[in-house]
Amino acid sequence: MEKSTTALAHPNIAFIKFWGLKDETNRIPSNGSISMNIGCLSTKTTVTPDPNLEKDTLTLNGVSVRGAGLTRVRQFMDRLRQMAEGQSFVHIESENNFPIGAGVASSASGFAALALAGTSALGLELSERELSGLARFGSGSACRSIPGGFVEWVTEPHSGNTYAKSIAAADHWNLVDLIAILSEQHKPVGSEAGMREAASSPLQEARTRDAKRRLDLCRQAILNRDFEALAAVTELDSNMMHAVMMTSEPPLFYWHPHSLAIMKAVKEWQQEGLAVTYTLDAGPNVHVIATQAAMGQALSRLRQFPFVMDVLKGIPAGPARLIKGQS
Ligand code: PMV
């Protein structure tokens, strides 16, 4: 067996969401997005080329993966092999340090770690932008887990190049992401299938047309460490994405009555002066973003809801990185 390469990447939470592709083949998003890498949570992936293999193999937390999950990873590895000289199939061993099926998207950290470990194992040397652009073919949000800290996914208007870049380092703002876990069930409609329906919602056009304004507000709020401004645009953007989901054909309801209970509680806590805001991805769990000062209160209040199964805690984190492997 040849030398193995290990990479580590964090998931991310988007303040301005990606929902819909304007070019599915080239995976060009309908709008830009902005996120924060979530430290404490990570995926560690080891890729080992093996000339004796006839197909790529995949284990996730020690369990062999088959079916659609394996096909998606093999297709991604085929893309890497097209770019590389070496045509070896590979063993992929991936480990998440957060509960699988806890409804925290592992595809972003998973494909970011695989892009880095996979290219390195096949002898490819890519810039951060190239790596980020590549990771999006595994999962759109994975491109934002390549750079560190607070990250924006941009598409250059003339070249069409699309990649994510850091807009502020992880230590720029010590926010915290409290992820209230409400369900451990896998979502019935994955984000790839869900966002294919986005254009069927009459609201999607308005959402994407207004995206530049929200991106500008969010970027500025981050650069100024202006929590109130960040909260306003983050909630608006999350609500807009869920409005598109709920008005797609067929409609998609990713949130749950308990999600709404937390969203409403967050609005009340804000009235009391607590620096908290909410955002939801394609699932029922609520990400409550808070300042360090508000964290203790927010955490104990979230834990008081009888339906909250667990609260995961993440702080802004650095980029995807190699932790063992080729020089
Ligand atoms: O990474 P994907 O292609 O599964 O899409 C994720 C989309 C959302 O998580 C709902 C929003 C986002 O920008 O992360």
CSV table of C-alpha atoms and ligand atoms in Angstrom, one decimal:
chain,number,residue,atom,x,y,z
A,1,MET,CA,0.0,0.0,0.0
A,2,GLU,CA,1.2,3.5,-0.7
A,3,LYS,CA,1.6,6.4,1.6
A,4,SER,CA,-1.5,7.8,3.2
A,5,THR,CA,-2.5,11.4,3.6
A,6,THR,CA,-4.8,12.8,6.3
A,7,ALA,CA,-6.6,16.1,6.3
A,8,LEU,CA,-8.9,17.8,8.8
A,9,ALA,CA,-11.8,20.2,8.0
A,10,HIS,CA,-14.5,21.9,10.0
A,11,PRO,CA,-18.2,22.2,9.0
A,12,ASN,CA,-19.5,25.7,8.5
A,13,ILE,CA,-22.7,27.6,9.2
A,14,ALA,CA,-24.0,30.0,6.6
A,15,PHE,CA,-25.3,33.5,7.6
A,16,ILE,CA,-26.1,34.1,4.0
A,17,LYS,CA,-27.3,30.8,2.5
A,18,PHE,CA,-26.6,29.0,-0.8
A,19,TRP,CA,-29.8,27.5,-2.1
A,20,GLY,CA,-30.0,26.7,-5.8
A,21,LEU,CA,-27.6,26.4,-8.8
A,22,LYS,CA,-27.8,28.6,-11.9
A,23,ASP,CA,-25.6,26.1,-13.8
A,24,GLU,CA,-25.9,22.6,-12.5
A,25,THR,CA,-23.2,21.0,-14.7
A,26,ASN,CA,-20.6,23.5,-13.5
A,27,ARG,CA,-22.1,23.9,-10.1
A,28,ILE,CA,-22.4,27.7,-10.2
A,29,PRO,CA,-24.5,28.9,-7.3
A,30,SER,CA,-27.6,31.2,-7.9
A,31,ASN,CA,-26.2,33.6,-5.3
A,32,GLY,CA,-23.1,34.1,-3.1
A,33,SER,CA,-23.0,33.0,0.5
A,34,ILE,CA,-21.1,33.8,3.7
A,35,SER,CA,-20.3,31.5,6.5
A,36,MET,CA,-18.3,30.8,9.6
A,37,ASN,CA,-16.3,27.6,10.2
A,38,ILE,CA,-17.4,25.7,13.2
A,39,GLY,CA,-14.4,24.7,15.4
A,40,CYS,CA,-14.7,21.9,18.0
A,41,LEU,CA,-16.5,20.0,15.3
A,42,SER,CA,-14.4,18.4,12.6
A,43,THR,CA,-14.0,15.6,10.0
A,44,LYS,CA,-10.6,13.8,9.7
A,45,THR,CA,-10.1,11.9,6.5
A,46,THR,CA,-7.3,9.6,5.4
A,47,VAL,CA,-6.8,8.7,1.8
A,48,THR,CA,-4.5,5.8,0.9
A,49,PRO,CA,-3.9,5.0,-2.8
A,50,ASP,CA,-3.8,1.2,-3.5
A,51,PRO,CA,-2.8,0.0,-7.0
A,52,ASN,CA,-4.4,-3.4,-6.3
A,53,LEU,CA,-7.9,-1.9,-5.7
A,54,GLU,CA,-10.5,-2.1,-8.4
A,55,LYS,CA,-12.7,0.6,-6.9
A,56,ASP,CA,-12.5,3.2,-4.1
A,57,THR,CA,-13.6,2.0,-0.6
A,58,LEU,CA,-15.1,4.2,2.1
A,59,THR,CA,-15.5,3.8,5.9
A,60,LEU,CA,-17.2,6.4,8.0
A,61,ASN,CA,-16.4,6.2,11.8
A,62,GLY,CA,-15.2,2.7,11.2
A,63,VAL,CA,-18.3,1.5,9.3
A,64,SER,CA,-18.1,0.5,5.6
A,65,VAL,CA,-20.3,2.8,3.5
A,66,ARG,CA,-22.2,1.6,0.4
A,67,GLY,CA,-25.0,2.8,-1.8
A,68,ALA,CA,-25.6,6.4,-2.7
A,69,GLY,CA,-23.1,7.8,-0.2
A,70,LEU,CA,-20.3,5.7,-1.7
A,71,THR,CA,-21.3,6.6,-5.3
A,72,ARG,CA,-21.1,10.3,-4.6
A,73,VAL,CA,-17.6,9.9,-3.1
A,74,ARG,CA,-16.4,7.7,-6.0
A,75,GLN,CA,-17.6,10.3,-8.5
A,76,PHE,CA,-15.7,13.0,-6.6
A,77,MET,CA,-12.6,10.8,-6.6
A,78,ASP,CA,-13.0,10.2,-10.4
A,79,ARG,CA,-12.8,14.0,-10.9
A,80,LEU,CA,-9.6,14.1,-8.9
A,81,ARG,CA,-8.1,11.2,-10.9
A,82,GLN,CA,-8.9,13.0,-14.1
A,83,MET,CA,-6.8,15.9,-12.9
A,84,ALA,CA,-3.9,13.7,-11.6
A,85,GLU,CA,-1.4,11.5,-13.3
A,86,GLY,CA,-1.8,8.7,-10.8
A,87,GLN,CA,-4.9,6.6,-11.5
A,88,SER,CA,-4.9,4.5,-8.3
A,89,PHE,CA,-8.1,3.8,-6.6
A,90,VAL,CA,-8.0,4.7,-2.9
A,91,HIS,CA,-9.1,3.6,0.6
A,92,ILE,CA,-10.9,6.5,2.3
A,93,GLU,CA,-11.3,6.4,6.1
A,94,SER,CA,-13.3,9.3,7.5
A,95,GLU,CA,-14.1,10.2,11.1
A,96,ASN,CA,-16.4,12.8,12.4
A,97,ASN,CA,-16.0,13.9,16.0
A,98,PHE,CA,-19.6,15.0,16.1
A,99,PRO,CA,-22.5,12.6,16.2
A,100,ILE,CA,-23.5,11.4,12.7
A,101,GLY,CA,-27.2,11.8,12.1
A,102,ALA,CA,-27.3,14.6,14.6
A,103,GLY,CA,-28.5,16.7,11.8
A,104,VAL,CA,-25.3,18.7,11.6
A,105,ALA,CA,-24.2,18.8,8.0
A,106,SER,CA,-21.1,16.6,7.7
A,107,SER,CA,-20.9,17.0,3.9
A,108,ALA,CA,-19.1,20.4,4.1
A,109,SER,CA,-16.4,19.2,6.3
A,110,GLY,CA,-16.4,15.7,4.7
A,111,PHE,CA,-15.8,16.9,1.2
A,112,ALA,CA,-13.4,19.7,2.2
A,113,ALA,CA,-11.2,17.1,4.0
A,114,LEU,CA,-11.6,14.6,1.1
A,115,ALA,CA,-10.6,17.3,-1.5
A,116,LEU,CA,-7.5,18.1,0.5
A,117,ALA,CA,-6.4,14.6,1.4
A,118,GLY,CA,-7.4,13.2,-2.0
A,119,THR,CA,-5.5,15.8,-4.1
A,120,SER,CA,-2.5,15.5,-1.9
A,121,ALA,CA,-2.5,11.7,-2.0
A,122,LEU,CA,-2.7,11.8,-5.8
A,123,GLY,CA,0.2,14.2,-5.9
A,124,LEU,CA,-1.7,17.3,-7.0
A,125,GLU,CA,-0.7,20.7,-5.6
A,126,LEU,CA,-3.6,23.1,-5.7
A,127,SER,CA,-3.9,26.6,-4.5
A,128,GLU,CA,-6.6,27.3,-1.8
A,129,ARG,CA,-8.9,28.8,-4.5
A,130,GLU,CA,-8.5,25.8,-6.7
A,131,LEU,CA,-9.1,23.4,-3.8
A,132,SER,CA,-12.2,25.4,-2.8
A,133,GLY,CA,-13.5,25.4,-6.3
A,134,LEU,CA,-13.0,21.6,-6.5
A,135,ALA,CA,-14.6,20.9,-3.1
A,136,ARG,CA,-17.9,22.4,-4.4
A,137,PHE,CA,-18.4,19.4,-6.7
A,138,GLY,CA,-18.7,17.2,-3.6
A,139,SER,CA,-21.1,19.5,-1.8
A,140,GLY,CA,-21.6,23.2,-2.5
A,141,SER,CA,-21.0,24.4,1.1
A,142,ALA,CA,-17.8,22.3,1.2
A,143,CYS,CA,-16.0,25.0,-0.7
A,144,ARG,CA,-16.5,27.3,2.3
A,145,SER,CA,-14.8,24.8,4.6
A,146,ILE,CA,-11.5,25.1,2.8
A,147,PRO,CA,-10.5,28.7,3.8
A,148,GLY,CA,-10.3,29.7,7.5
A,149,GLY,CA,-12.6,31.8,9.8
A,150,PHE,CA,-15.3,33.9,8.2
A,151,VAL,CA,-15.7,32.9,4.5
A,152,GLU,CA,-17.4,34.2,1.4
A,153,TRP,CA,-18.2,32.0,-1.7
A,154,VAL,CA,-17.9,34.3,-4.7
A,155,THR,CA,-18.3,33.8,-8.5
A,156,GLU,CA,-16.2,36.1,-10.6
A,157,PRO,CA,-18.6,37.8,-13.1
A,158,HIS,CA,-16.3,37.6,-16.2
A,159,SER,CA,-14.3,34.4,-15.8
A,160,GLY,CA,-17.1,32.5,-14.0
A,161,ASN,CA,-14.5,31.2,-11.6
A,162,THR,CA,-16.3,30.2,-8.4
A,163,TYR,CA,-14.5,29.6,-5.0
A,164,ALA,CA,-14.6,30.7,-1.4
A,165,LYS,CA,-12.2,33.0,0.3
A,166,SER,CA,-11.6,34.2,3.8
A,167,ILE,CA,-13.0,37.6,4.7
A,168,ALA,CA,-11.8,37.6,8.3
A,169,ALA,CA,-9.7,35.2,10.3
A,170,ALA,CA,-11.1,32.9,13.0
A,171,ASP,CA,-9.9,35.1,15.8
A,172,HIS,CA,-11.5,38.3,14.3
A,173,TRP,CA,-14.7,37.8,16.3
A,174,ASN,CA,-15.2,35.3,19.2
A,175,LEU,CA,-18.8,34.4,18.3
A,176,VAL,CA,-20.2,31.0,19.4
A,177,ASP,CA,-22.5,28.7,17.5
A,178,LEU,CA,-24.9,26.8,19.9
A,179,ILE,CA,-26.5,24.0,17.8
A,180,ALA,CA,-29.7,22.9,19.4
A,181,ILE,CA,-30.2,19.3,18.3
A,182,LEU,CA,-33.9,18.6,17.9
A,183,SER,CA,-33.8,15.5,15.8
A,184,GLU,CA,-31.4,12.8,15.0
A,185,GLN,CA,-33.4,11.6,12.0
A,186,HIS,CA,-31.9,11.9,8.5
A,187,LYS,CA,-33.8,14.6,6.5
A,188,PRO,CA,-36.2,13.0,4.0
A,189,VAL,CA,-35.0,15.3,1.1
A,190,GLY,CA,-31.3,16.0,0.9
A,191,SER,CA,-30.1,19.5,0.1
A,192,GLU,CA,-29.0,18.6,-3.4
A,193,ALA,CA,-32.5,17.3,-4.4
A,194,GLY,CA,-34.2,20.1,-2.4
A,195,MET,CA,-32.4,22.9,-4.1
A,196,ARG,CA,-33.1,21.5,-7.5
A,197,GLU,CA,-36.7,22.6,-6.8
A,198,ALA,CA,-35.7,26.1,-5.7
A,199,ALA,CA,-36.5,27.7,-9.1
A,200,SER,CA,-40.1,26.4,-8.9
A,201,SER,CA,-40.7,28.8,-6.0
A,202,PRO,CA,-42.0,32.2,-7.1
A,203,LEU,CA,-39.9,33.6,-4.2
A,204,GLN,CA,-36.5,32.3,-5.4
A,205,GLU,CA,-36.1,35.0,-8.0
A,206,ALA,CA,-36.7,37.8,-5.4
A,207,ARG,CA,-34.3,36.0,-2.9
A,208,THR,CA,-31.4,35.9,-5.4
A,209,ARG,CA,-32.1,39.4,-6.8
A,210,ASP,CA,-31.7,40.8,-3.3
A,211,ALA,CA,-28.7,38.6,-2.4
A,212,LYS,CA,-26.0,41.2,-3.1
A,213,ARG,CA,-27.6,43.6,-0.7
A,214,ARG,CA,-27.7,41.0,2.1
A,215,LEU,CA,-24.1,39.9,1.3
A,216,ASP,CA,-22.9,43.5,1.6
A,217,LEU,CA,-24.7,43.9,4.9
A,218,CYS,CA,-23.4,40.6,6.3
A,219,ARG,CA,-19.8,41.2,5.2
A,220,GLN,CA,-19.9,44.7,6.7
A,221,ALA,CA,-21.4,43.4,10.0
A,222,ILE,CA,-18.7,40.9,10.3
A,223,LEU,CA,-15.9,43.3,9.5
A,224,ASN,CA,-17.3,45.8,12.0
A,225,ARG,CA,-18.2,43.1,14.6
A,226,ASP,CA,-21.7,44.6,14.7
A,227,PHE,CA,-23.8,41.9,16.2
A,228,GLU,CA,-27.2,43.6,15.8
A,229,ALA,CA,-26.6,44.1,12.1
A,230,LEU,CA,-25.4,40.5,11.7
A,231,ALA,CA,-28.5,39.2,13.6
A,232,ALA,CA,-30.9,41.2,11.4
A,233,VAL,CA,-29.5,40.0,8.1
A,234,THR,CA,-28.8,36.4,9.3
A,235,GLU,CA,-32.4,35.9,10.4
A,236,LEU,CA,-33.8,37.5,7.3
A,237,ASP,CA,-31.7,35.3,5.0
A,238,SER,CA,-32.6,32.1,6.9
A,239,ASN,CA,-36.3,33.0,6.8
A,240,MET,CA,-36.1,33.8,3.1
A,241,MET,CA,-34.4,30.5,2.3
A,242,HIS,CA,-37.1,28.6,4.3
A,243,ALA,CA,-39.8,30.6,2.5
A,244,VAL,CA,-38.4,29.4,-0.8
A,245,MET,CA,-38.3,25.8,0.5
A,246,MET,CA,-41.9,26.0,1.7
A,247,THR,CA,-43.2,27.5,-1.6
A,248,SER,CA,-41.3,25.1,-3.9
A,249,GLU,CA,-43.1,22.5,-5.9
A,250,PRO,CA,-43.5,20.1,-4.0
A,251,PRO,CA,-43.1,22.2,-0.8
A,252,LEU,CA,-40.3,21.3,1.6
A,253,PHE,CA,-40.7,21.8,5.3
A,254,TYR,CA,-37.3,21.3,6.8
A,255,TRP,CA,-38.1,23.0,10.1
A,256,HIS,CA,-40.2,21.6,12.9
A,257,PRO,CA,-42.7,23.2,15.4
A,258,HIS,CA,-39.9,23.0,18.0
A,259,SER,CA,-37.5,24.9,15.7
A,260,LEU,CA,-40.1,27.7,15.5
A,261,ALA,CA,-40.4,27.6,19.3
A,262,ILE,CA,-36.7,28.3,19.6
A,263,MET,CA,-36.7,31.0,16.9
A,264,LYS,CA,-39.5,32.8,18.8
A,265,ALA,CA,-37.7,32.4,22.1
A,266,VAL,CA,-34.5,33.9,20.5
A,267,LYS,CA,-36.6,37.0,19.5
A,268,GLU,CA,-37.8,37.4,23.1
A,269,TRP,CA,-34.3,37.0,24.5
A,270,GLN,CA,-33.1,39.7,22.1
A,271,GLN,CA,-35.8,42.0,23.6
A,272,GLU,CA,-34.2,41.4,27.0
A,273,GLY,CA,-30.9,42.5,25.5
A,274,LEU,CA,-29.2,39.1,25.0
A,275,ALA,CA,-26.9,39.1,21.9
A,276,VAL,CA,-28.3,36.0,20.1
A,277,THR,CA,-29.6,35.2,16.7
A,278,TYR,CA,-30.8,32.1,14.9
A,279,THR,CA,-30.3,30.4,11.6
A,280,LEU,CA,-31.4,27.0,10.2
A,281,ASP,CA,-30.0,25.0,7.3
A,282,ALA,CA,-31.9,22.3,5.5
A,283,GLY,CA,-33.0,20.6,8.7
A,284,PRO,CA,-34.9,21.2,12.0
A,285,ASN,CA,-31.9,21.9,14.2
A,286,VAL,CA,-31.4,25.6,15.2
A,287,HIS,CA,-28.0,27.3,15.2
A,288,VAL,CA,-28.1,30.0,17.9
A,289,ILE,CA,-25.3,32.3,17.3
A,290,ALA,CA,-24.3,34.3,20.3
A,291,THR,CA,-21.5,36.6,21.6
A,292,GLN,CA,-19.2,35.2,24.3
A,293,ALA,CA,-20.9,37.4,26.8
A,294,ALA,CA,-24.4,36.0,26.0
A,295,MET,CA,-23.2,32.4,25.6
A,296,GLY,CA,-23.8,31.2,29.2
A,297,GLN,CA,-27.4,32.5,29.4
A,298,ALA,CA,-28.2,31.2,25.9
A,299,LEU,CA,-26.8,27.8,26.6
A,300,SER,CA,-28.7,27.3,29.9
A,301,ARG,CA,-31.9,28.6,28.3
A,302,LEU,CA,-31.6,26.3,25.4
A,303,ARG,CA,-31.0,23.3,27.7
A,304,GLN,CA,-34.3,24.1,29.5
A,305,PHE,CA,-36.4,23.2,26.5
A,306,PRO,CA,-37.6,19.6,27.1
A,307,PHE,CA,-37.3,18.8,23.4
A,308,VAL,CA,-33.7,19.9,23.0
A,309,MET,CA,-31.8,16.6,22.9
A,310,ASP,CA,-28.3,18.2,23.0
A,311,VAL,CA,-26.6,21.5,22.4
A,312,LEU,CA,-23.3,21.4,20.5
A,313,LYS,CA,-20.9,24.3,20.9
A,314,GLY,CA,-18.6,25.6,18.2
A,315,ILE,CA,-16.3,28.6,17.9
A,316,PRO,CA,-14.9,30.2,14.7
A,317,ALA,CA,-12.2,27.9,13.3
A,318,GLY,CA,-9.3,27.8,10.9
A,319,PRO,CA,-9.0,26.4,7.4
A,320,ALA,CA,-8.9,22.8,6.2
A,321,ARG,CA,-5.4,21.4,6.7
A,322,LEU,CA,-3.2,18.4,6.2
A,323,ILE,CA,-2.3,16.8,9.4
A,324,LYS,CA,-0.3,13.9,8.0
A,325,GLY,CA,1.0,13.0,4.6
A,326,GLN,CA,3.0,14.0,1.6
A,327,SER,CA,5.1,17.1,1.7
B,1,PMV,O1,-23.6,21.9,0.7
B,1,PMV,P1,-24.8,21.6,0.1
B,1,PMV,O2,-24.7,21.5,-1.4
B,1,PMV,O3,-25.4,20.3,0.7
B,1,PMV,O4,-25.9,22.8,0.4
B,1,PMV,C1,-26.1,23.3,1.7
B,1,PMV,C2,-27.1,24.3,1.7
B,1,PMV,C3,-27.4,24.9,3.0
B,1,PMV,O5,-26.7,24.3,4.1
B,1,PMV,C4,-28.9,24.8,3.3
B,1,PMV,C5,-27.1,26.4,3.0
B,1,PMV,C6,-25.6,26.8,3.1
B,1,PMV,O6,-25.3,27.8,2.4
B,1,PMV,O7,-24.8,26.1,3.8
